[in-house]
Coordinates of C-alpha atoms and ligand atoms in Angstrom, one line a residue:
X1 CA 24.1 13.3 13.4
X2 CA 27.4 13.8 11.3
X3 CA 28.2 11.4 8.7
X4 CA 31.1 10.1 10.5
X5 CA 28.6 9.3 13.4
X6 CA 26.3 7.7 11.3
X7 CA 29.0 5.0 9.8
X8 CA 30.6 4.8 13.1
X9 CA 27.3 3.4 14.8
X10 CA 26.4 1.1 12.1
X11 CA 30.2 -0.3 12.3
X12 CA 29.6 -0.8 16.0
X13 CA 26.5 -2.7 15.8
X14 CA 28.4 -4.7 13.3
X15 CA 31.0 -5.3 15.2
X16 CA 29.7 -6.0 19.5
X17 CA 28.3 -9.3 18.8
X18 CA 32.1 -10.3 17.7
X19 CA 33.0 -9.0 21.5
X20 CA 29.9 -10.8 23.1
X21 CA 30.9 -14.2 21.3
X22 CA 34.4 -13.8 22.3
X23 CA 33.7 -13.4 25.9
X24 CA 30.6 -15.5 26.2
X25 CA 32.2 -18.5 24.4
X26 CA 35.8 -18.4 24.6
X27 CA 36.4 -16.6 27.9
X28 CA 38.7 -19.0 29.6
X29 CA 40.9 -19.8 26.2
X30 CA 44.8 -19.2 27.4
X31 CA 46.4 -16.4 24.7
X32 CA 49.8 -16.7 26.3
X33 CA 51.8 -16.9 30.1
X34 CA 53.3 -14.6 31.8
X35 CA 56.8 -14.9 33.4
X36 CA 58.7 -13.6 36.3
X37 CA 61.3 -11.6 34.2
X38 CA 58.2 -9.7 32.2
X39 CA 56.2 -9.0 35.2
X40 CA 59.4 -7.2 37.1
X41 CA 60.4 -5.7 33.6
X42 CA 57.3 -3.5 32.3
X43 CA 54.5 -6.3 31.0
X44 CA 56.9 -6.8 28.0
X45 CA 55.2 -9.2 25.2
X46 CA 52.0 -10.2 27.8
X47 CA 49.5 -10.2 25.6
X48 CA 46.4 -8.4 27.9
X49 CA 44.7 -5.4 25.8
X50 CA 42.7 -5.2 22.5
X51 CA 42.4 -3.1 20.3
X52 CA 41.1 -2.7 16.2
X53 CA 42.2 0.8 15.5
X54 CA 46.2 -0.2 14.5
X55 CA 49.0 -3.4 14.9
X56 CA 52.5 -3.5 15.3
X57 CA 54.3 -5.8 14.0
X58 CA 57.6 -6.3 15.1
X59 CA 59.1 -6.7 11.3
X60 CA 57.0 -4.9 9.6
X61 CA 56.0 -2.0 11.8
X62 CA 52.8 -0.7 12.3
X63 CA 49.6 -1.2 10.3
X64 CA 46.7 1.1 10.7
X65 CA 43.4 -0.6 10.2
X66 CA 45.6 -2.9 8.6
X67 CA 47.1 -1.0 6.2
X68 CA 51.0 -0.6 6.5
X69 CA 51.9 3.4 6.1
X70 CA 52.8 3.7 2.1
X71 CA 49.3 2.2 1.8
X72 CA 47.8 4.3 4.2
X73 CA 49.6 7.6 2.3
X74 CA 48.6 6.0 -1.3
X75 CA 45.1 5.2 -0.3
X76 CA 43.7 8.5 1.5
X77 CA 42.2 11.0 -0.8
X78 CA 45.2 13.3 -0.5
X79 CA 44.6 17.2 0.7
X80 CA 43.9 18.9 -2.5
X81 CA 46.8 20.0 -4.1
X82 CA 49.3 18.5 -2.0
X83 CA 51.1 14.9 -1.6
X84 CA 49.6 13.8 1.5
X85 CA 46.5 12.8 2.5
X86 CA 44.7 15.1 4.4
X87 CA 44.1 14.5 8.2
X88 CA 40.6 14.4 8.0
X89 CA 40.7 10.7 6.1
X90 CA 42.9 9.6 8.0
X91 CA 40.6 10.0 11.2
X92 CA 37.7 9.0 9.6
X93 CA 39.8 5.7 8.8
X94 CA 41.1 5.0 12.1
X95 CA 37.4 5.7 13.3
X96 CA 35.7 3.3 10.6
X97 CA 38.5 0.7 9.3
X98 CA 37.3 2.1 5.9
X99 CA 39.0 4.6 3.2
X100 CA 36.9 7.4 2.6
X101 CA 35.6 9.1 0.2
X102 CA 36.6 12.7 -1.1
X103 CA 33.1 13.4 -0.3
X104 CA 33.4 11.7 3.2
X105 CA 36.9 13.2 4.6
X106 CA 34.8 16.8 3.6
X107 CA 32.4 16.1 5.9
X108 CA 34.6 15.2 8.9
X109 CA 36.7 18.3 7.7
X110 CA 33.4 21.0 7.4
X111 CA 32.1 19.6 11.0
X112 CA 35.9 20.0 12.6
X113 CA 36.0 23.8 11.4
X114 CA 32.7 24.4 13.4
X115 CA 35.0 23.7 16.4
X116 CA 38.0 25.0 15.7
X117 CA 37.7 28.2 17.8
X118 CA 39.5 28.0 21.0
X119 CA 38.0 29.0 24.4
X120 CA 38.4 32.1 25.8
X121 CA 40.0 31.1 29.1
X122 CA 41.9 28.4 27.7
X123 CA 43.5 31.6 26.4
X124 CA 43.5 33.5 29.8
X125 CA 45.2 30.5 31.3
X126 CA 47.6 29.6 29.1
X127 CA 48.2 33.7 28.6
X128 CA 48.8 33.2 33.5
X129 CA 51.0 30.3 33.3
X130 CA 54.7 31.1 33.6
X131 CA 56.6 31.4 29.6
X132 CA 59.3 29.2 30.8
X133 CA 57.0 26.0 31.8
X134 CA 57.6 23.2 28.9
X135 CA 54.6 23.6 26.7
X136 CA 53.7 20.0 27.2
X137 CA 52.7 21.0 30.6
X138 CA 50.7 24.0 29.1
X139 CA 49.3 21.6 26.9
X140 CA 47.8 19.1 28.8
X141 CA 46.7 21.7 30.8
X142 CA 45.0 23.5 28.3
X143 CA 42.7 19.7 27.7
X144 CA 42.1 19.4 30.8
X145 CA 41.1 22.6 31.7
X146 CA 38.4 22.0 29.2
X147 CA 37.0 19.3 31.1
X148 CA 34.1 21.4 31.7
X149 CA 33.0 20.8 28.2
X150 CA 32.5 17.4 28.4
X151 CA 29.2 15.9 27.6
X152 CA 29.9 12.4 28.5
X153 CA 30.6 13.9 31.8
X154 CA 26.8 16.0 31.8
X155 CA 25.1 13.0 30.2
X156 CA 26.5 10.4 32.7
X157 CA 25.4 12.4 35.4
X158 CA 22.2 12.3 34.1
X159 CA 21.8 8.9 33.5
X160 CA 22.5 7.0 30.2
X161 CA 22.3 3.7 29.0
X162 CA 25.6 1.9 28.3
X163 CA 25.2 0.9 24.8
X164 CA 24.9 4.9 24.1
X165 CA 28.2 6.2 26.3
X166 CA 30.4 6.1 22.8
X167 CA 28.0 8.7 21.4
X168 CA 28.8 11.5 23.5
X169 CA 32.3 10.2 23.9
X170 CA 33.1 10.6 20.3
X171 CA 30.9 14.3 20.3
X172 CA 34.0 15.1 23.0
X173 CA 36.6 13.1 20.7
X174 CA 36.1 15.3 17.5
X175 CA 35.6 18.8 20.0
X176 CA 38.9 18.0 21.2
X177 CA 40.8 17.0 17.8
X178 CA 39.3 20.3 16.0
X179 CA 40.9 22.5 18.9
X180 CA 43.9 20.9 19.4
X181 CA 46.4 22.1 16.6
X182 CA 44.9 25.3 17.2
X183 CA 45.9 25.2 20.8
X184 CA 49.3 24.0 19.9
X185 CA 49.9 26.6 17.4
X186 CA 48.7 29.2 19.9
X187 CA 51.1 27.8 22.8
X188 CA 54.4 27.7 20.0
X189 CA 53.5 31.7 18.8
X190 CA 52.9 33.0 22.2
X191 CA 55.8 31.0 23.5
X192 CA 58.8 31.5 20.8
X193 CA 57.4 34.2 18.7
X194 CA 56.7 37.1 20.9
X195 CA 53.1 36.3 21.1
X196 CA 52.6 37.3 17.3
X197 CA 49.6 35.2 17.2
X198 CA 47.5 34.3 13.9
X199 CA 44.3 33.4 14.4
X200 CA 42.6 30.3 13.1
X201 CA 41.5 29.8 9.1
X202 CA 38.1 28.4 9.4
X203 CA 37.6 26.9 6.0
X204 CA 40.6 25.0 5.3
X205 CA 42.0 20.8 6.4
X206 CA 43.8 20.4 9.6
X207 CA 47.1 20.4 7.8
X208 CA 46.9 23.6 6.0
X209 CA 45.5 25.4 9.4
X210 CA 48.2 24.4 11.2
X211 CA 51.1 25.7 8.9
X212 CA 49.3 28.5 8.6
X213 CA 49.1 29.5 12.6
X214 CA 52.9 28.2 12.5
X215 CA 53.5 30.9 10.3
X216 CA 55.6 28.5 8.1
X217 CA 54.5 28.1 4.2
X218 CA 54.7 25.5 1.9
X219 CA 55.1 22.6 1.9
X220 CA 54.9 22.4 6.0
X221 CA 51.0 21.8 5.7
X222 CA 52.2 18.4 4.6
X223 CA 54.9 18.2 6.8
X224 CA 52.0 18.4 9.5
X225 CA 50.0 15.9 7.9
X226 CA 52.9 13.3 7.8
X227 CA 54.0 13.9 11.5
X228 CA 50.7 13.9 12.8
X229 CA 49.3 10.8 11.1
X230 CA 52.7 8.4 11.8
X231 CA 52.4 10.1 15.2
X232 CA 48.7 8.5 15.8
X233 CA 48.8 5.0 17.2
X234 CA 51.3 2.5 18.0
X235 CA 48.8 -0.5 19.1
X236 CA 47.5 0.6 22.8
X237 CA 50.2 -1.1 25.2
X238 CA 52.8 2.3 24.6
X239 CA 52.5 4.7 27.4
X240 CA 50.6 7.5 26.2
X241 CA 48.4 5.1 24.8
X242 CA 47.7 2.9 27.8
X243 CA 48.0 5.7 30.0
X244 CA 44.6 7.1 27.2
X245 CA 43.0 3.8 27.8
X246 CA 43.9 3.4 31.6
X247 CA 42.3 6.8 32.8
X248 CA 39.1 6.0 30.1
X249 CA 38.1 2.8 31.8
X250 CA 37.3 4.6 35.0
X251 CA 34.8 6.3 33.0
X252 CA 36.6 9.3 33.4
X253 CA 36.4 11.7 29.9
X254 CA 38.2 12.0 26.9
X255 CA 39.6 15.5 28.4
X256 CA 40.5 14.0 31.9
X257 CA 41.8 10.6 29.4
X258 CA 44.0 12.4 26.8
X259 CA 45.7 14.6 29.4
X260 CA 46.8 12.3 31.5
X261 CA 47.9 10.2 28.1
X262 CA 49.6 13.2 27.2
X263 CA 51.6 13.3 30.3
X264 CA 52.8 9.9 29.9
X265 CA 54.0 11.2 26.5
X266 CA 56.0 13.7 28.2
X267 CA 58.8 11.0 29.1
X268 CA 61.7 11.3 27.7
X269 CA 61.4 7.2 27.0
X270 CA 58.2 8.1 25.3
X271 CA 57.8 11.3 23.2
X272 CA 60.2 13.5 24.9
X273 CA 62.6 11.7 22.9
X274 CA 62.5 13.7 20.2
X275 CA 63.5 16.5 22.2
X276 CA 66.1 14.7 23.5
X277 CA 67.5 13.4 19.4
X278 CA 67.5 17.1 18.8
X279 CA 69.3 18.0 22.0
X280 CA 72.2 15.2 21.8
X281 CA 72.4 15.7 18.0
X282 CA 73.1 19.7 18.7
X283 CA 75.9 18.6 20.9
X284 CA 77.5 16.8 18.1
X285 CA 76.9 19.4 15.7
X286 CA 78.5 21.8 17.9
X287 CA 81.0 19.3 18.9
X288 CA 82.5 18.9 15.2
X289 CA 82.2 22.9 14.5
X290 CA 79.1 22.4 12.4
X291 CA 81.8 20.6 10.0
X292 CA 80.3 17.6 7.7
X293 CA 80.9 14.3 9.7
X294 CA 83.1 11.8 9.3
X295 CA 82.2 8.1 9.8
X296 CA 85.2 8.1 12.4
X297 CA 84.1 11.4 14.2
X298 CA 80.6 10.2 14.7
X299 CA 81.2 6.6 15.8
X300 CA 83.6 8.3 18.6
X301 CA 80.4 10.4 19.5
X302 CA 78.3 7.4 19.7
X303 CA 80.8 5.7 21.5
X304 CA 81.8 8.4 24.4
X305 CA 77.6 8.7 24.6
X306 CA 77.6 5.0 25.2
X307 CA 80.3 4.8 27.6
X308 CA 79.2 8.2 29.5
X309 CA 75.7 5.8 30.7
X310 CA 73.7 7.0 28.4
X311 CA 71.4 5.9 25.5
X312 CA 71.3 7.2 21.8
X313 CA 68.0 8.3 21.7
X314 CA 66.2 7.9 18.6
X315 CA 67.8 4.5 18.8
X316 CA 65.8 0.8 20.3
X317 CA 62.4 0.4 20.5
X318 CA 60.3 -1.7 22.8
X319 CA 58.6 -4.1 20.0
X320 CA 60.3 -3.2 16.7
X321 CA 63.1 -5.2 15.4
X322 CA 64.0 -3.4 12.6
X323 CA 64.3 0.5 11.3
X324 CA 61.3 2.0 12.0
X325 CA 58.8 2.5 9.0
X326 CA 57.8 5.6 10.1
X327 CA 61.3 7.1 10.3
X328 CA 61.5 5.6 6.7
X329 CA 58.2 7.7 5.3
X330 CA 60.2 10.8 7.2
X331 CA 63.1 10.1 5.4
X332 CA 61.8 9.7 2.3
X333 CA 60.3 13.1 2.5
X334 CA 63.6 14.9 3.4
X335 CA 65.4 13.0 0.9
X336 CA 62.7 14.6 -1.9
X337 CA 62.2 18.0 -0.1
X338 CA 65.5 18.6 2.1
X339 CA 68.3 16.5 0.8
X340 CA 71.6 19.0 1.2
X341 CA 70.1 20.1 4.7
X342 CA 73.2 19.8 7.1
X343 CA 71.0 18.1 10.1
X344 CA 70.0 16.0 7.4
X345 CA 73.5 14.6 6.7
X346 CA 74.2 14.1 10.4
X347 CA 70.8 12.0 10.7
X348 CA 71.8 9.9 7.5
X349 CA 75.5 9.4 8.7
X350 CA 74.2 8.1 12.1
X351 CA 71.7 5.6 10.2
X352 CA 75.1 4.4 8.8
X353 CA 77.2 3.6 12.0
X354 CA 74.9 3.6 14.6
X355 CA 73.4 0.4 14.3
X356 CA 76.6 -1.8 14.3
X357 CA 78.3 -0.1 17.2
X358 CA 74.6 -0.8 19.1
X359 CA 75.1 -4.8 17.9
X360 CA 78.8 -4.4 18.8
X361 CA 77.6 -3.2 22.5
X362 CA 75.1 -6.1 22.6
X363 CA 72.9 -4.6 25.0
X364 CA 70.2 -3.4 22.9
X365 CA 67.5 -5.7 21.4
X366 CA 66.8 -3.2 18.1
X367 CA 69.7 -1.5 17.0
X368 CA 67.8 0.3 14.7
X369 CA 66.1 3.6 14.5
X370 CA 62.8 4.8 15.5
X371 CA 60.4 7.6 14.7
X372 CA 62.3 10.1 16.6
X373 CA 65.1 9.9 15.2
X374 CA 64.0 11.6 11.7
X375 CA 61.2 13.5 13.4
X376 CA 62.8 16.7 14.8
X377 CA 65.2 17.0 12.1
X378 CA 62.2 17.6 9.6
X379 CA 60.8 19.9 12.4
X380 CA 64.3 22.3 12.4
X381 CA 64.7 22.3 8.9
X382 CA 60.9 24.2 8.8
X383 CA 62.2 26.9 11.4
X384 CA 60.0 25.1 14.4
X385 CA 63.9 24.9 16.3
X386 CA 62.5 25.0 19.8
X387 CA 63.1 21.5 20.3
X388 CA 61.0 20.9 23.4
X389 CA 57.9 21.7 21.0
X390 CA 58.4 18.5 19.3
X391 CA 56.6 16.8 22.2
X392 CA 53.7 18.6 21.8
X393 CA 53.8 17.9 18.0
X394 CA 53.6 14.4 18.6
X395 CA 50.4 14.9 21.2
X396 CA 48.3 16.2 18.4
X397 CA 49.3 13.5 16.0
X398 CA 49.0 10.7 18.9
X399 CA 45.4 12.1 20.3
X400 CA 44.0 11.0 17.0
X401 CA 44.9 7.4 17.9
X402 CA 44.0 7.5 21.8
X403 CA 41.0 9.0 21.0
X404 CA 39.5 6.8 18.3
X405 CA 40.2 4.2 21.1
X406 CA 38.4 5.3 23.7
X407 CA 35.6 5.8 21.7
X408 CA 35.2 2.3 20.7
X409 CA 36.5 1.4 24.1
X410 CA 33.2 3.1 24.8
X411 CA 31.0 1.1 22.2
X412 CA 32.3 -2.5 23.3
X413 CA 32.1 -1.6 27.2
X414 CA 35.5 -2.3 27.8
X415 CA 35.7 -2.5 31.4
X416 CA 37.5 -0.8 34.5
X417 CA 41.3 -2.2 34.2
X418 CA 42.5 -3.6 37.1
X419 CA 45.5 -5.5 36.8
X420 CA 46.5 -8.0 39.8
X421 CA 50.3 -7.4 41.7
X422 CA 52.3 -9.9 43.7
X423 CA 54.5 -9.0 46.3
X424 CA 58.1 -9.9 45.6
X425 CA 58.6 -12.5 48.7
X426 CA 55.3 -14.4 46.2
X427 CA 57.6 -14.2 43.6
X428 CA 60.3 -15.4 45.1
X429 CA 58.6 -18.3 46.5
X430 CA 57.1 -18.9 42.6
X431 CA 60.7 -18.9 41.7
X432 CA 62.2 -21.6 44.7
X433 CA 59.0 -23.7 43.7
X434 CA 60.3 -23.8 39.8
X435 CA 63.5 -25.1 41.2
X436 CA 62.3 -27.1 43.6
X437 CA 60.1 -28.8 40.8
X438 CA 62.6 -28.9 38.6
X439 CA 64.8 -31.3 40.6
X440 CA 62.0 -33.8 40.9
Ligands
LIG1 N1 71.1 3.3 23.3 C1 71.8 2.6 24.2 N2 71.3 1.6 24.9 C2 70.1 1.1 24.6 C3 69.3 1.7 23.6 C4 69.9 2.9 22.9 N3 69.2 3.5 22.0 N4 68.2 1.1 23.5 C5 68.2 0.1 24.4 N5 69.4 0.2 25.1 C6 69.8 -0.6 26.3 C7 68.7 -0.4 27.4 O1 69.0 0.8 28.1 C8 68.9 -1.6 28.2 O2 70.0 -1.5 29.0 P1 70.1 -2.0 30.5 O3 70.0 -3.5 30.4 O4 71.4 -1.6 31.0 O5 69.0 -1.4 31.2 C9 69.2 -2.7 27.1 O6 69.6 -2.0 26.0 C10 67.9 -3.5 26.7 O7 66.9 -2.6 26.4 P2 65.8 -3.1 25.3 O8 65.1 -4.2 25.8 O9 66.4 -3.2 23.9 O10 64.9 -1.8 25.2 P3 63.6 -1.4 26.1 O11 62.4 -2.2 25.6 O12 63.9 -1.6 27.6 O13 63.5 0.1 25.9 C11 63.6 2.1 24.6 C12 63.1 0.6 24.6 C13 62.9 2.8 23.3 C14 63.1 2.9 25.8 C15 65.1 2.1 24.5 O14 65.5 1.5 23.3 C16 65.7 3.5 24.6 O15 65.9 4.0 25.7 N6 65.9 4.2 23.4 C17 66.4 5.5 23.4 C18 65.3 6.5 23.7 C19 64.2 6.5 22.6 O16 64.6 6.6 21.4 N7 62.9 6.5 22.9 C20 61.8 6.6 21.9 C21 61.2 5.3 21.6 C22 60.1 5.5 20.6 C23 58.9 6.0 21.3 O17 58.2 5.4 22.0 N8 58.6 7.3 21.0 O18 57.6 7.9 21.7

């Protein structure tokens, strides 16, 4: 058993009889209500899922494990040589709550490159499936093909005893992570480099493998270590997340689990969003002759995307209510590495106006920036200019999140999730009852 393993199933046992109490003793404790307005509009606030692996906040923006993100990027061991932690740590903390050792983020790194190595008809059928389909639909597809992998799958067949269905969950967990920026790197070359493709290092982290079957140098290995771990986990009520979770609680695999989270990601109100920051801020680029922006220009851009129906993407979020930390660790990374990149400038001068003219319009509850906003930019400025990659950039970050949940999904035998509907003549009659009540 891997190290990882080891700790994981001694945190477990730690942790079930916390589960058991809750449900045993406290079962029928209210945690909130639920009203008309959130069950028509997307379970906004309701308070129905659980989960230990991170917290959002919506001031202070996510905590992983409890750690906000400069702590999580000043605690990990960092990648030798470079200024972010290597991905490796970061799993193992997600996994384990804990900060690991050197010693420890080796280990999860030495049993990854056993798996690196990509199947051969993954290969065959990515190689079959037609160049112009988005590679998020090659990606998934590449997961789930891979289904056939999956042990929890064999070993459930078989029979196994509940308490033991997270241990072949997480041997599927880490087969996927240690293939997956190998697949995504294989997808980009034979995609938008004329299939030059470089095959996989098998000593090095997850970071420096990946820049290297980019085919981008330094520093990119940590550009990849910052996008994938801000790109992990946003608590588990997001899309891709729930979606993760959702498909997992059928007992359904991690492969069958991830690709279907990964579709959800595909949304351009989810992680298509980057794409679509990229897309819209080409447009303005192109609109103002690649010039340097004015505040006026760019407000009248805002504006005529505003009053054309359309959002600003990049901008609002769902539960944040403020500028999104992980947009902030982005942009402290261009402002070091990339500060007189013209992309750069445009992202910067819509931080300064966008906001107001999104409190001026008053439709909006966070004016303020999210990840994808500063994600794609960083992306372009490295060469990786295919902007509907970015999508799939973000599914290798987020699988590290999903994943460590449905593993302890797994070890505190979450059940099958089975929300209950009404019909909307029950809802009306909920509502004439409030007013009927009301004038009593
Ligand atoms: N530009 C213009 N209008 C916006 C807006 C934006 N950036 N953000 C929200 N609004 C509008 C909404 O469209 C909505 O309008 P209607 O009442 O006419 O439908 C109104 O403000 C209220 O929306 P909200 O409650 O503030 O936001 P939601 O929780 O419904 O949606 C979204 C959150 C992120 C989907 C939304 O802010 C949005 O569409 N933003 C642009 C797209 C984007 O950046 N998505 C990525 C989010 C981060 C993420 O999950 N990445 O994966």
């Amino acid at each position: 058993m891997s190290l990882l393993k080891e700790r994981l199933a001694q945190k477990i046992e730690e942790h079930r009889p916390r589960t058991a109490k809750l449900l045993k003793e406290f079962s029928e404790v209210k945690v909130g209500e639920v009203n008309i307005g959130q069950i028509i509009g997307g379970a906004r606030d309701v308070k129905s899922l659980v989960t230990d692996i991170s917290y959002l906040d919506p001031m202070e923006g996510i905590r992983f494990r409890s750690y906000t993100i400069p702590e999580v990027l000043a605690k990990l061991p960092l990648a030798e040589g470079n200024e972010y932690p290597c991905i490796e740590s970061f799993w193992w903390l997600l996994l384990t709550g804990d900060v690991p050792t050197r010693e420890e983020a080796q280990s999860v790194r030495d049993e990854f490159n056993t798996k690196k190595i990509i199947p051969q008809y993954v290969i065959d059928l990515l190689r079959r499936i037609p160049r112009d389909t988005h590679p998020m639909t090659m990606f998934s597809t590449a997961v789930l093909a891979m289904q056939r992998e999956s042990k929890f799958s064999r070993e459930y067949a078989s029979g196994m005893n509940k308490s033991d269905y997270w241990k072949p969950m997480y041997d599927d967990a880490v087969e996927i992570m240690a293939k997956l920026p190998s697949i995504a790197a294989y997808i980009y070359r034979m995609k938008y480099r004329n299939d030059t493709l470089i095959p996989p290092n098998y000593t090095v982290d997850i970071g420096t493998n990946f820049a290297h079957m980019m085919g981008i140098g330094k520093p990119y290995d940590d550009v990849a270590r910052l996008y994938f771990i801000l790109h992990s986990d946003h608590e588990s009520g997001n899309a891709s997340a729930h979606t993760t979770h959702l498909v997992a609680s059928t007992l359904s695999d991690a492969y069958y689990s991830l690709s279907a989270g990964l579709n959800a990601l595909a949304g351009p109100l989810h992680g298509l969003a980057t794409q679509e920051f990229l897309r819209w801020l080409q447009d303005v680029v192109k609109k103002l002759d690649g010039k340097e922006p004015t505040e006026e220009l760019m407000k009248k851009f805002v504006w005529d995307t505003l009053n054309s129906g359309q959002v600003i993407p990049g901008y609002g979020h769902a539960v944040l209510r403020k500028t999104d930390p992980r947009y902030e660790a982005q942009r402290q990374f261009c402002l070091k590495h990339l500060p007189d990149d013209k992309m750069f400038k445009y992202v910067n001068m819509l931080y300064k106006v966008v906001p107001d003219i999104l409190l001026e319009q008053g439709k909006a509850k966070n004016p303020w920036p999210n990840v994808d906003a500063q994600s794609g930019v960083l992306q372009w400025h490295f060469g990786i200019k295919e902007y509907d990659f970015y999508t799939v950039l973000f599914g290798v970050g987020r699988a590290l999140g999903v994943l460590s949940n449905i593993i302890w999904d797994r070890a505190l035998y979450y059940p099958l999730e089975r929300p209950k509907s009404l019909t909307t003549t029950m809802l009306e009659d909920i509502a004439a009852k409030s007013i009927s009540g009301s004038k009593v």
